[in-house]
């Protein structure tokens, strides 16, 4: 199944998971397989963040496409840049913030365990 660019649903998520500002979300596929909940590009404007949250019975994968930021992985903090990736497994939590002066663009996938 092909989902053309003009068919990809775009939305704005304000204060995502208790974070700052807003996140632009582009759903990349019209349909997902049973065990997938998310396949999207997340764009965080400068100063925006996604608040800390824990994943239960699912894994979230991030691939940082552009920009720079800082992530919280459980109780550890790391700077991230384009080309880095992150996996948050069931029972673990994370947060992400844009620390740069242009958009932080992330490919995000959530699959159930």
PDB file of N, CA and C in Angstrom:
ATOM      1  N   UNK A   1       0.841  -1.173   0.000  1.00  0.00           N
ATOM      2  CA  UNK A   1       0.000   0.000   0.000  1.00  0.00           C
ATOM      3  C   UNK A   1       0.892   1.244   0.000  1.00  0.00           C
ATOM      4  N   UNK A   2       0.594   2.139  -0.877  1.00  0.00           N
ATOM      5  CA  UNK A   2       1.314   3.414  -0.978  1.00  0.00           C
ATOM      6  C   UNK A   2       0.445   4.500  -0.345  1.00  0.00           C
ATOM      7  N   UNK A   3       1.064   5.337   0.445  1.00  0.00           N
ATOM      8  CA  UNK A   3       0.392   6.527   0.961  1.00  0.00           C
ATOM      9  C   UNK A   3       1.143   7.725   0.409  1.00  0.00           C
ATOM     10  N   UNK A   4       0.507   8.458  -0.455  1.00  0.00           N
ATOM     11  CA  UNK A   4       1.121   9.631  -1.077  1.00  0.00           C
ATOM     12  C   UNK A   4       1.238  10.774  -0.070  1.00  0.00           C
ATOM     13  N   UNK A   5       2.202  11.630  -0.294  1.00  0.00           N
ATOM     14  CA  UNK A   5       2.449  12.756   0.604  1.00  0.00           C
ATOM     15  C   UNK A   5       1.167  13.535   0.907  1.00  0.00           C
ATOM     16  N   UNK A   6       0.354  13.788  -0.110  1.00  0.00           N
ATOM     17  CA  UNK A   6      -0.862  14.581   0.100  1.00  0.00           C
ATOM     18  C   UNK A   6      -1.959  13.793   0.830  1.00  0.00           C
ATOM     19  N   UNK A   7      -1.741  12.489   1.060  1.00  0.00           N
ATOM     20  CA  UNK A   7      -2.688  11.665   1.806  1.00  0.00           C
ATOM     21  C   UNK A   7      -2.277  11.496   3.278  1.00  0.00           C
ATOM     22  N   UNK A   8      -1.081  11.957   3.613  1.00  0.00           N
ATOM     23  CA  UNK A   8      -0.577  11.802   4.971  1.00  0.00           C
ATOM     24  C   UNK A   8      -1.240  12.829   5.885  1.00  0.00           C
ATOM     25  N   UNK A   9      -1.841  12.335   6.961  1.00  0.00           N
ATOM     26  CA  UNK A   9      -2.581  13.197   7.876  1.00  0.00           C
ATOM     27  C   UNK A   9      -1.611  13.992   8.749  1.00  0.00           C
ATOM     28  N   UNK A  10      -1.826  15.307   8.769  1.00  0.00           N
ATOM     29  CA  UNK A  10      -1.009  16.196   9.591  1.00  0.00           C
ATOM     30  C   UNK A  10      -1.841  16.733  10.742  1.00  0.00           C
ATOM     31  N   UNK A  11      -1.227  16.830  11.909  1.00  0.00           N
ATOM     32  CA  UNK A  11      -1.928  17.362  13.071  1.00  0.00           C
ATOM     33  C   UNK A  11      -0.941  18.116  13.957  1.00  0.00           C
ATOM     34  N   UNK A  12      -1.496  18.926  14.834  1.00  0.00           N
ATOM     35  CA  UNK A  12      -0.712  19.663  15.821  1.00  0.00           C
ATOM     36  C   UNK A  12      -1.053  19.099  17.191  1.00  0.00           C
ATOM     37  N   UNK A  13      -0.037  18.730  17.941  1.00  0.00           N
ATOM     38  CA  UNK A  13      -0.227  18.205  19.303  1.00  0.00           C
ATOM     39  C   UNK A  13       0.342  19.228  20.278  1.00  0.00           C
ATOM     40  N   UNK A  14      -0.540  19.992  20.931  1.00  0.00           N
ATOM     41  CA  UNK A  14      -0.096  20.998  21.887  1.00  0.00           C
ATOM     42  C   UNK A  14       0.283  20.343  23.210  1.00  0.00           C
ATOM     43  N   UNK A  15       1.376  20.821  23.807  1.00  0.00           N
ATOM     44  CA  UNK A  15       1.828  20.357  25.126  1.00  0.00           C
ATOM     45  C   UNK A  15       1.838  18.830  25.206  1.00  0.00           C
ATOM     46  N   UNK A  16       2.442  18.209  24.198  1.00  0.00           N
ATOM     47  CA  UNK A  16       2.420  16.753  24.066  1.00  0.00           C
ATOM     48  C   UNK A  16       3.018  16.082  25.312  1.00  0.00           C
ATOM     49  N   UNK A  17       2.226  15.228  25.918  1.00  0.00           N
ATOM     50  CA  UNK A  17       2.632  14.492  27.129  1.00  0.00           C
ATOM     51  C   UNK A  17       3.120  15.435  28.230  1.00  0.00           C
ATOM     52  N   UNK A  18       2.557  16.637  28.271  1.00  0.00           N
ATOM     53  CA  UNK A  18       2.940  17.617  29.285  1.00  0.00           C
ATOM     54  C   UNK A  18       4.158  18.438  28.923  1.00  0.00           C
ATOM     55  N   UNK A  19       4.586  18.351  27.664  1.00  0.00           N
ATOM     56  CA  UNK A  19       5.749  19.106  27.211  1.00  0.00           C
ATOM     57  C   UNK A  19       5.425  20.561  26.918  1.00  0.00           C
ATOM     58  N   UNK A  20       6.396  21.261  26.336  1.00  0.00           N
ATOM     59  CA  UNK A  20       6.265  22.678  26.009  1.00  0.00           C
ATOM     60  C   UNK A  20       5.905  22.863  24.536  1.00  0.00           C
ATOM     61  N   UNK A  21       5.225  23.967  24.260  1.00  0.00           N
ATOM     62  CA  UNK A  21       4.872  24.391  22.904  1.00  0.00           C
ATOM     63  C   UNK A  21       4.004  23.331  22.216  1.00  0.00           C
ATOM     64  N   UNK A  22       4.355  22.999  20.977  1.00  0.00           N
ATOM     65  CA  UNK A  22       3.573  22.023  20.224  1.00  0.00           C
ATOM     66  C   UNK A  22       4.484  21.196  19.328  1.00  0.00           C
ATOM     67  N   UNK A  23       3.944  20.051  18.898  1.00  0.00           N
ATOM     68  CA  UNK A  23       4.641  19.130  18.004  1.00  0.00           C
ATOM     69  C   UNK A  23       3.780  18.962  16.765  1.00  0.00           C
ATOM     70  N   UNK A  24       4.394  19.093  15.582  1.00  0.00           N
ATOM     71  CA  UNK A  24       3.700  18.797  14.333  1.00  0.00           C
ATOM     72  C   UNK A  24       3.869  17.304  14.072  1.00  0.00           C
ATOM     73  N   UNK A  25       2.763  16.610  13.863  1.00  0.00           N
ATOM     74  CA  UNK A  25       2.804  15.161  13.626  1.00  0.00           C
ATOM     75  C   UNK A  25       2.273  14.863  12.237  1.00  0.00           C
ATOM     76  N   UNK A  26       3.051  14.105  11.460  1.00  0.00           N
ATOM     77  CA  UNK A  26       2.637  13.659  10.136  1.00  0.00           C
ATOM     78  C   UNK A  26       2.570  12.138  10.147  1.00  0.00           C
ATOM     79  N   UNK A  27       1.347  11.590  10.071  1.00  0.00           N
ATOM     80  CA  UNK A  27       1.160  10.140  10.002  1.00  0.00           C
ATOM     81  C   UNK A  27       1.552   9.683   8.601  1.00  0.00           C
ATOM     82  N   UNK A  28       2.505   8.781   8.500  1.00  0.00           N
ATOM     83  CA  UNK A  28       3.083   8.424   7.206  1.00  0.00           C
ATOM     84  C   UNK A  28       2.300   7.370   6.433  1.00  0.00           C
ATOM     85  N   UNK A  29       1.387   6.690   7.083  1.00  0.00           N
ATOM     86  CA  UNK A  29       0.613   5.645   6.418  1.00  0.00           C
ATOM     87  C   UNK A  29      -0.857   5.770   6.793  1.00  0.00           C
ATOM     88  N   UNK A  30      -1.720   5.504   5.827  1.00  0.00           N
ATOM     89  CA  UNK A  30      -3.170   5.534   6.104  1.00  0.00           C
ATOM     90  C   UNK A  30      -3.585   4.403   7.035  1.00  0.00           C
ATOM     91  N   UNK A  31      -2.889   3.283   6.962  1.00  0.00           N
ATOM     92  CA  UNK A  31      -3.203   2.116   7.776  1.00  0.00           C
ATOM     93  C   UNK A  31      -1.920   1.560   8.370  1.00  0.00           C
ATOM     94  N   UNK A  32      -2.062   0.934   9.543  1.00  0.00           N
ATOM     95  CA  UNK A  32      -0.923   0.306  10.206  1.00  0.00           C
ATOM     96  C   UNK A  32      -1.257  -1.149  10.510  1.00  0.00           C
ATOM     97  N   UNK A  33      -0.247  -2.006  10.592  1.00  0.00           N
ATOM     98  CA  UNK A  33      -0.508  -3.387  10.981  1.00  0.00           C
ATOM     99  C   UNK A  33      -0.992  -3.447  12.429  1.00  0.00           C
ATOM    100  N   UNK A  34      -1.566  -4.554  12.793  1.00  0.00           N
ATOM    101  CA  UNK A  34      -2.191  -4.733  14.107  1.00  0.00           C
ATOM    102  C   UNK A  34      -1.279  -4.361  15.274  1.00  0.00           C
ATOM    103  N   UNK A  35      -0.006  -4.661  15.183  1.00  0.00           N
ATOM    104  CA  UNK A  35       0.907  -4.448  16.305  1.00  0.00           C
ATOM    105  C   UNK A  35       1.625  -3.103  16.259  1.00  0.00           C
ATOM    106  N   UNK A  36       1.238  -2.242  15.338  1.00  0.00           N
ATOM    107  CA  UNK A  36       1.848  -0.910  15.258  1.00  0.00           C
ATOM    108  C   UNK A  36       0.807   0.143  15.631  1.00  0.00           C
ATOM    109  N   UNK A  37       1.221   1.098  16.468  1.00  0.00           N
ATOM    110  CA  UNK A  37       0.326   2.169  16.886  1.00  0.00           C
ATOM    111  C   UNK A  37       0.707   3.498  16.255  1.00  0.00           C
ATOM    112  N   UNK A  38       1.967   3.645  15.853  1.00  0.00           N
ATOM    113  CA  UNK A  38       2.432   4.926  15.334  1.00  0.00           C
ATOM    114  C   UNK A  38       3.525   4.713  14.301  1.00  0.00           C
ATOM    115  N   UNK A  39       3.441   5.438  13.204  1.00  0.00           N
ATOM    116  CA  UNK A  39       4.496   5.520  12.189  1.00  0.00           C
ATOM    117  C   UNK A  39       4.388   6.939  11.659  1.00  0.00           C
ATOM    118  N   UNK A  40       5.162   7.846  12.273  1.00  0.00           N
ATOM    119  CA  UNK A  40       4.983   9.268  12.009  1.00  0.00           C
ATOM    120  C   UNK A  40       6.302  10.010  12.021  1.00  0.00           C
ATOM    121  N   UNK A  41       6.274  11.201  11.417  1.00  0.00           N
ATOM    122  CA  UNK A  41       7.343  12.175  11.575  1.00  0.00           C
ATOM    123  C   UNK A  41       6.851  13.199  12.587  1.00  0.00           C
ATOM    124  N   UNK A  42       7.668  13.413  13.619  1.00  0.00           N
ATOM    125  CA  UNK A  42       7.374  14.407  14.644  1.00  0.00           C
ATOM    126  C   UNK A  42       8.330  15.573  14.454  1.00  0.00           C
ATOM    127  N   UNK A  43       7.798  16.774  14.380  1.00  0.00           N
ATOM    128  CA  UNK A  43       8.617  17.965  14.213  1.00  0.00           C
ATOM    129  C   UNK A  43       8.427  18.862  15.426  1.00  0.00           C
ATOM    130  N   UNK A  44       9.507  19.057  16.165  1.00  0.00           N
ATOM    131  CA  UNK A  44       9.488  19.916  17.339  1.00  0.00           C
ATOM    132  C   UNK A  44      10.127  21.244  16.968  1.00  0.00           C
ATOM    133  N   UNK A  45       9.382  22.320  17.125  1.00  0.00           N
ATOM    134  CA  UNK A  45       9.930  23.646  16.857  1.00  0.00           C
ATOM    135  C   UNK A  45      10.948  23.976  17.953  1.00  0.00           C
ATOM    136  N   UNK A  46      11.818  24.965  17.742  1.00  0.00           N
ATOM    137  CA  UNK A  46      12.768  25.332  18.795  1.00  0.00           C
ATOM    138  C   UNK A  46      12.049  25.616  20.114  1.00  0.00           C
ATOM    139  N   UNK A  47      12.562  25.013  21.188  1.00  0.00           N
ATOM    140  CA  UNK A  47      11.977  25.187  22.512  1.00  0.00           C
ATOM    141  C   UNK A  47      10.875  24.206  22.851  1.00  0.00           C
ATOM    142  N   UNK A  48      10.389  23.448  21.868  1.00  0.00           N
ATOM    143  CA  UNK A  48       9.307  22.493  22.118  1.00  0.00           C
ATOM    144  C   UNK A  48       9.853  21.219  22.751  1.00  0.00           C
ATOM    145  N   UNK A  49       8.955  20.507  23.440  1.00  0.00           N
ATOM    146  CA  UNK A  49       9.355  19.242  24.047  1.00  0.00           C
ATOM    147  C   UNK A  49       8.160  18.305  24.125  1.00  0.00           C
ATOM    148  N   UNK A  50       8.483  17.027  24.277  1.00  0.00           N
ATOM    149  CA  UNK A  50       7.505  15.984  24.601  1.00  0.00           C
ATOM    150  C   UNK A  50       7.843  15.562  26.020  1.00  0.00           C
ATOM    151  N   UNK A  51       6.869  15.659  26.919  1.00  0.00           N
ATOM    152  CA  UNK A  51       7.113  15.368  28.325  1.00  0.00           C
ATOM    153  C   UNK A  51       7.429  13.906  28.598  1.00  0.00           C
ATOM    154  N   UNK A  52       8.027  13.680  29.754  1.00  0.00           N
ATOM    155  CA  UNK A  52       8.408  12.328  30.170  1.00  0.00           C
ATOM    156  C   UNK A  52       7.166  11.444  30.303  1.00  0.00           C
ATOM    157  N   UNK A  53       7.267  10.246  29.751  1.00  0.00           N
ATOM    158  CA  UNK A  53       6.193   9.262  29.852  1.00  0.00           C
ATOM    159  C   UNK A  53       6.786   7.861  29.744  1.00  0.00           C
ATOM    160  N   UNK A  54       6.087   6.896  30.309  1.00  0.00           N
ATOM    161  CA  UNK A  54       6.534   5.499  30.330  1.00  0.00           C
ATOM    162  C   UNK A  54       5.701   4.702  29.337  1.00  0.00           C
ATOM    163  N   UNK A  55       6.350   3.813  28.617  1.00  0.00           N
ATOM    164  CA  UNK A  55       5.655   2.919  27.681  1.00  0.00           C
ATOM    165  C   UNK A  55       5.423   1.571  28.351  1.00  0.00           C
ATOM    166  N   UNK A  56       4.196   1.091  28.257  1.00  0.00           N
ATOM    167  CA  UNK A  56       3.849  -0.221  28.811  1.00  0.00           C
ATOM    168  C   UNK A  56       3.369  -1.120  27.671  1.00  0.00           C
ATOM    169  N   UNK A  57       3.949  -2.314  27.579  1.00  0.00           N
ATOM    170  CA  UNK A  57       3.581  -3.315  26.570  1.00  0.00           C
ATOM    171  C   UNK A  57       3.778  -2.827  25.143  1.00  0.00           C
ATOM    172  N   UNK A  58       4.729  -1.908  24.960  1.00  0.00           N
ATOM    173  CA  UNK A  58       5.057  -1.420  23.620  1.00  0.00           C
ATOM    174  C   UNK A  58       6.465  -0.845  23.634  1.00  0.00           C
ATOM    175  N   UNK A  59       7.021  -0.691  22.440  1.00  0.00           N
ATOM    176  CA  UNK A  59       8.343  -0.114  22.254  1.00  0.00           C
ATOM    177  C   UNK A  59       8.221   1.062  21.299  1.00  0.00           C
ATOM    178  N   UNK A  60       8.886   2.158  21.639  1.00  0.00           N
ATOM    179  CA  UNK A  60       8.933   3.296  20.722  1.00  0.00           C
ATOM    180  C   UNK A  60      10.356   3.468  20.219  1.00  0.00           C
ATOM    181  N   UNK A  61      10.472   3.624  18.910  1.00  0.00           N
ATOM    182  CA  UNK A  61      11.757   3.821  18.245  1.00  0.00           C
ATOM    183  C   UNK A  61      11.794   5.227  17.667  1.00  0.00           C
ATOM    184  N   UNK A  62      12.898   5.941  17.884  1.00  0.00           N
ATOM    185  CA  UNK A  62      13.131   7.262  17.299  1.00  0.00           C
ATOM    186  C   UNK A  62      14.344   7.197  16.390  1.00  0.00           C
ATOM    187  N   UNK A  63      14.251   7.855  15.247  1.00  0.00           N
ATOM    188  CA  UNK A  63      15.410   8.139  14.407  1.00  0.00           C
ATOM    189  C   UNK A  63      15.410   9.640  14.200  1.00  0.00           C
ATOM    190  N   UNK A  64      16.470  10.296  14.615  1.00  0.00           N
ATOM    191  CA  UNK A  64      16.565  11.747  14.539  1.00  0.00           C
ATOM    192  C   UNK A  64      17.050  12.143  13.142  1.00  0.00           C
ATOM    193  N   UNK A  65      16.143  12.739  12.378  1.00  0.00           N
ATOM    194  CA  UNK A  65      16.393  13.065  10.972  1.00  0.00           C
ATOM    195  C   UNK A  65      17.158  14.366  10.822  1.00  0.00           C
ATOM    196  N   UNK A  66      16.768  15.386  11.597  1.00  0.00           N
ATOM    197  CA  UNK A  66      17.383  16.710  11.456  1.00  0.00           C
ATOM    198  C   UNK A  66      17.313  17.431  12.794  1.00  0.00           C
ATOM    199  N   UNK A  67      18.255  18.307  13.012  1.00  0.00           N
ATOM    200  CA  UNK A  67      18.264  19.128  14.212  1.00  0.00           C
ATOM    201  C   UNK A  67      19.047  18.496  15.340  1.00  0.00           C
ATOM    202  N   UNK A  68      18.904  19.103  16.524  1.00  0.00           N
ATOM    203  CA  UNK A  68      19.579  18.593  17.717  1.00  0.00           C
ATOM    204  C   UNK A  68      18.648  18.750  18.907  1.00  0.00           C
ATOM    205  N   UNK A  69      18.888  17.928  19.903  1.00  0.00           N
ATOM    206  CA  UNK A  69      18.022  17.967  21.070  1.00  0.00           C
ATOM    207  C   UNK A  69      18.650  17.272  22.248  1.00  0.00           C
ATOM    208  N   UNK A  70      17.826  17.115  23.258  1.00  0.00           N
ATOM    209  CA  UNK A  70      18.228  16.420  24.471  1.00  0.00           C
ATOM    210  C   UNK A  70      17.095  15.465  24.819  1.00  0.00           C
ATOM    211  N   UNK A  71      17.474  14.222  25.151  1.00  0.00           N
ATOM    212  CA  UNK A  71      16.484  13.222  25.530  1.00  0.00           C
ATOM    213  C   UNK A  71      16.731  12.776  26.960  1.00  0.00           C
ATOM    214  N   UNK A  72      15.646  12.383  27.589  1.00  0.00           N
ATOM    215  CA  UNK A  72      15.727  11.698  28.872  1.00  0.00           C
ATOM    216  C   UNK A  72      15.384  10.250  28.596  1.00  0.00           C
ATOM    217  N   UNK A  73      16.265   9.345  28.994  1.00  0.00           N
ATOM    218  CA  UNK A  73      16.074   7.907  28.837  1.00  0.00           C
ATOM    219  C   UNK A  73      16.068   7.328  30.250  1.00  0.00           C
ATOM    220  N   UNK A  74      14.863   7.072  30.790  1.00  0.00           N
ATOM    221  CA  UNK A  74      14.686   6.745  32.211  1.00  0.00           C
ATOM    222  C   UNK A  74      15.265   7.904  33.030  1.00  0.00           C
ATOM    223  N   UNK A  75      16.336   7.674  33.793  1.00  0.00           N
ATOM    224  CA  UNK A  75      16.879   8.760  34.617  1.00  0.00           C
ATOM    225  C   UNK A  75      18.176   9.346  34.055  1.00  0.00           C
ATOM    226  N   UNK A  76      18.503   9.011  32.809  1.00  0.00           N
ATOM    227  CA  UNK A  76      19.717   9.521  32.168  1.00  0.00           C
ATOM    228  C   UNK A  76      19.350  10.548  31.097  1.00  0.00           C
ATOM    229  N   UNK A  77      20.228  11.527  30.876  1.00  0.00           N
ATOM    230  CA  UNK A  77      20.020  12.559  29.868  1.00  0.00           C
ATOM    231  C   UNK A  77      21.145  12.496  28.838  1.00  0.00           C
ATOM    232  N   UNK A  78      20.758  12.659  27.550  1.00  0.00           N
ATOM    233  CA  UNK A  78      21.727  12.582  26.463  1.00  0.00           C
ATOM    234  C   UNK A  78      21.415  13.652  25.423  1.00  0.00           C
ATOM    235  N   UNK A  79      22.462  14.234  24.852  1.00  0.00           N
ATOM    236  CA  UNK A  79      22.293  15.106  23.693  1.00  0.00           C
ATOM    237  C   UNK A  79      22.195  14.218  22.465  1.00  0.00           C
ATOM    238  N   UNK A  80      21.331  14.596  21.527  1.00  0.00           N
ATOM    239  CA  UNK A  80      21.161  13.835  20.288  1.00  0.00           C
ATOM    240  C   UNK A  80      21.247  14.768  19.090  1.00  0.00           C
ATOM    241  N   UNK A  81      21.655  14.195  17.967  1.00  0.00           N
ATOM    242  CA  UNK A  81      21.803  14.923  16.716  1.00  0.00           C
ATOM    243  C   UNK A  81      21.262  14.086  15.571  1.00  0.00           C
ATOM    244  N   UNK A  82      21.109  14.715  14.411  1.00  0.00           N
ATOM    245  CA  UNK A  82      20.676  14.006  13.206  1.00  0.00           C
ATOM    246  C   UNK A  82      21.550  12.771  13.007  1.00  0.00           C
ATOM    247  N   UNK A  83      20.892  11.642  12.715  1.00  0.00           N
ATOM    248  CA  UNK A  83      21.590  10.380  12.503  1.00  0.00           C
ATOM    249  C   UNK A  83      21.586   9.468  13.720  1.00  0.00           C
ATOM    250  N   UNK A  84      21.276  10.008  14.905  1.00  0.00           N
ATOM    251  CA  UNK A  84      21.187   9.191  16.109  1.00  0.00           C
ATOM    252  C   UNK A  84      19.836   8.471  16.150  1.00  0.00           C
ATOM    253  N   UNK A  85      19.750   7.429  16.962  1.00  0.00           N
ATOM    254  CA  UNK A  85      18.483   6.725  17.159  1.00  0.00           C
ATOM    255  C   UNK A  85      18.328   6.384  18.636  1.00  0.00           C
ATOM    256  N   UNK A  86      17.101   6.028  19.004  1.00  0.00           N
ATOM    257  CA  UNK A  86      16.787   5.722  20.405  1.00  0.00           C
ATOM    258  C   UNK A  86      15.681   4.677  20.438  1.00  0.00           C
ATOM    259  N   UNK A  87      15.781   3.742  21.369  1.00  0.00           N
ATOM    260  CA  UNK A  87      14.727   2.751  21.587  1.00  0.00           C
ATOM    261  C   UNK A  87      14.281   2.838  23.039  1.00  0.00           C
ATOM    262  N   UNK A  88      12.963   2.924  23.248  1.00  0.00           N
ATOM    263  CA  UNK A  88      12.395   2.918  24.593  1.00  0.00           C
ATOM    264  C   UNK A  88      11.500   1.691  24.695  1.00  0.00           C
ATOM    265  N   UNK A  89      11.941   0.726  25.494  1.00  0.00           N
ATOM    266  CA  UNK A  89      11.249  -0.549  25.606  1.00  0.00           C
ATOM    267  C   UNK A  89      10.178  -0.506  26.695  1.00  0.00           C
ATOM    268  N   UNK A  90       9.310  -1.480  26.692  1.00  0.00           N
ATOM    269  CA  UNK A  90       8.218  -1.580  27.658  1.00  0.00           C
ATOM    270  C   UNK A  90       8.743  -1.459  29.085  1.00  0.00           C
ATOM    271  N   UNK A  91       8.051  -0.659  29.888  1.00  0.00           N
ATOM    272  CA  UNK A  91       8.441  -0.451  31.267  1.00  0.00           C
ATOM    273  C   UNK A  91       9.445   0.661  31.465  1.00  0.00           C
ATOM    274  N   UNK A  92       9.864   1.298  30.386  1.00  0.00           N
ATOM    275  CA  UNK A  92      10.841   2.385  30.456  1.00  0.00           C
ATOM    276  C   UNK A  92      10.203   3.669  29.930  1.00  0.00           C
ATOM    277  N   UNK A  93      10.807   4.798  30.311  1.00  0.00           N
ATOM    278  CA  UNK A  93      10.248   6.078  29.910  1.00  0.00           C
ATOM    279  C   UNK A  93      11.266   6.967  29.227  1.00  0.00           C
ATOM    280  N   UNK A  94      10.721   7.998  28.583  1.00  0.00           N
ATOM    281  CA  UNK A  94      11.581   8.950  27.888  1.00  0.00           C
ATOM    282  C   UNK A  94      10.874  10.294  27.711  1.00  0.00           C
ATOM    283  N   UNK A  95      11.668  11.288  27.388  1.00  0.00           N
ATOM    284  CA  UNK A  95      11.206  12.622  27.025  1.00  0.00           C
ATOM    285  C   UNK A  95      12.189  13.146  25.992  1.00  0.00           C
ATOM    286  N   UNK A  96      11.767  14.150  25.229  1.00  0.00           N
ATOM    287  CA  UNK A  96      12.659  14.744  24.228  1.00  0.00           C
ATOM    288  C   UNK A  96      12.373  16.229  24.139  1.00  0.00           C
ATOM    289  N   UNK A  97      13.424  17.018  23.938  1.00  0.00           N
ATOM    290  CA  UNK A  97      13.254  18.449  23.758  1.00  0.00           C
ATOM    291  C   UNK A  97      14.179  18.942  22.654  1.00  0.00           C
ATOM    292  N   UNK A  98      13.713  19.962  21.952  1.00  0.00           N
ATOM    293  CA  UNK A  98      14.512  20.610  20.918  1.00  0.00           C
ATOM    294  C   UNK A  98      15.358  21.675  21.603  1.00  0.00           C
ATOM    295  N   UNK A  99      16.676  21.518  21.560  1.00  0.00           N
ATOM    296  CA  UNK A  99      17.592  22.476  22.165  1.00  0.00           C
ATOM    297  C   UNK A  99      18.271  23.352  21.122  1.00  0.00           C
ATOM    298  N   UNK A 100      17.913  23.148  19.854  1.00  0.00           N
ATOM    299  CA  UNK A 100      18.559  23.883  18.770  1.00  0.00           C
ATOM    300  C   UNK A 100      17.788  25.122  18.357  1.00  0.00           C
ATOM    301  N   UNK A 101      18.280  25.747  17.291  1.00  0.00           N
ATOM    302  CA  UNK A 101      17.641  26.969  16.777  1.00  0.00           C
ATOM    303  C   UNK A 101      16.828  26.716  15.511  1.00  0.00           C
ATOM    304  N   UNK A 102      16.693  25.450  15.120  1.00  0.00           N
ATOM    305  CA  UNK A 102      15.759  25.096  14.046  1.00  0.00           C
ATOM    306  C   UNK A 102      15.063  23.784  14.416  1.00  0.00           C
ATOM    307  N   UNK A 103      14.117  23.352  13.611  1.00  0.00           N
ATOM    308  CA  UNK A 103      13.268  22.202  13.938  1.00  0.00           C
ATOM    309  C   UNK A 103      14.080  20.942  14.220  1.00  0.00           C
ATOM    310  N   UNK A 104      13.599  20.172  15.203  1.00  0.00           N
ATOM    311  CA  UNK A 104      14.094  18.829  15.474  1.00  0.00           C
ATOM    312  C   UNK A 104      13.087  17.880  14.842  1.00  0.00           C
ATOM    313  N   UNK A 105      13.552  17.078  13.883  1.00  0.00           N
ATOM    314  CA  UNK A 105      12.662  16.205  13.106  1.00  0.00           C
ATOM    315  C   UNK A 105      12.992  14.750  13.437  1.00  0.00           C
ATOM    316  N   UNK A 106      11.946  14.008  13.828  1.00  0.00           N
ATOM    317  CA  UNK A 106      12.123  12.640  14.326  1.00  0.00           C
ATOM    318  C   UNK A 106      11.171  11.695  13.581  1.00  0.00           C
ATOM    319  N   UNK A 107      11.688  10.579  13.117  1.00  0.00           N
ATOM    320  CA  UNK A 107      10.853   9.478  12.651  1.00  0.00           C
ATOM    321  C   UNK A 107      10.536   8.633  13.875  1.00  0.00           C
ATOM    322  N   UNK A 108       9.245   8.430  14.163  1.00  0.00           N
ATOM    323  CA  UNK A 108       8.829   7.691  15.358  1.00  0.00           C
ATOM    324  C   UNK A 108       7.964   6.500  14.968  1.00  0.00           C
ATOM    325  N   UNK A 109       8.224   5.362  15.602  1.00  0.00           N
ATOM    326  CA  UNK A 109       7.466   4.135  15.391  1.00  0.00           C
ATOM    327  C   UNK A 109       7.146   3.546  16.758  1.00  0.00           C
ATOM    328  N   UNK A 110       5.883   3.177  16.984  1.00  0.00           N
ATOM    329  CA  UNK A 110       5.504   2.481  18.207  1.00  0.00           C
ATOM    330  C   UNK A 110       4.887   1.137  17.810  1.00  0.00           C
ATOM    331  N   UNK A 111       5.435   0.051  18.390  1.00  0.00           N
ATOM    332  CA  UNK A 111       4.916  -1.295  18.154  1.00  0.00           C
ATOM    333  C   UNK A 111       4.635  -1.949  19.488  1.00  0.00           C
ATOM    334  N   UNK A 112       3.577  -2.758  19.537  1.00  0.00           N
ATOM    335  CA  UNK A 112       3.256  -3.461  20.783  1.00  0.00           C
ATOM    336  C   UNK A 112       4.167  -4.674  20.930  1.00  0.00           C
ATOM    337  N   UNK A 113       4.408  -5.036  22.174  1.00  0.00           N
ATOM    338  CA  UNK A 113       5.307  -6.167  22.478  1.00  0.00           C
ATOM    339  C   UNK A 113       4.553  -7.481  22.393  1.00  0.00           C
TER     340      UNK A 113
END
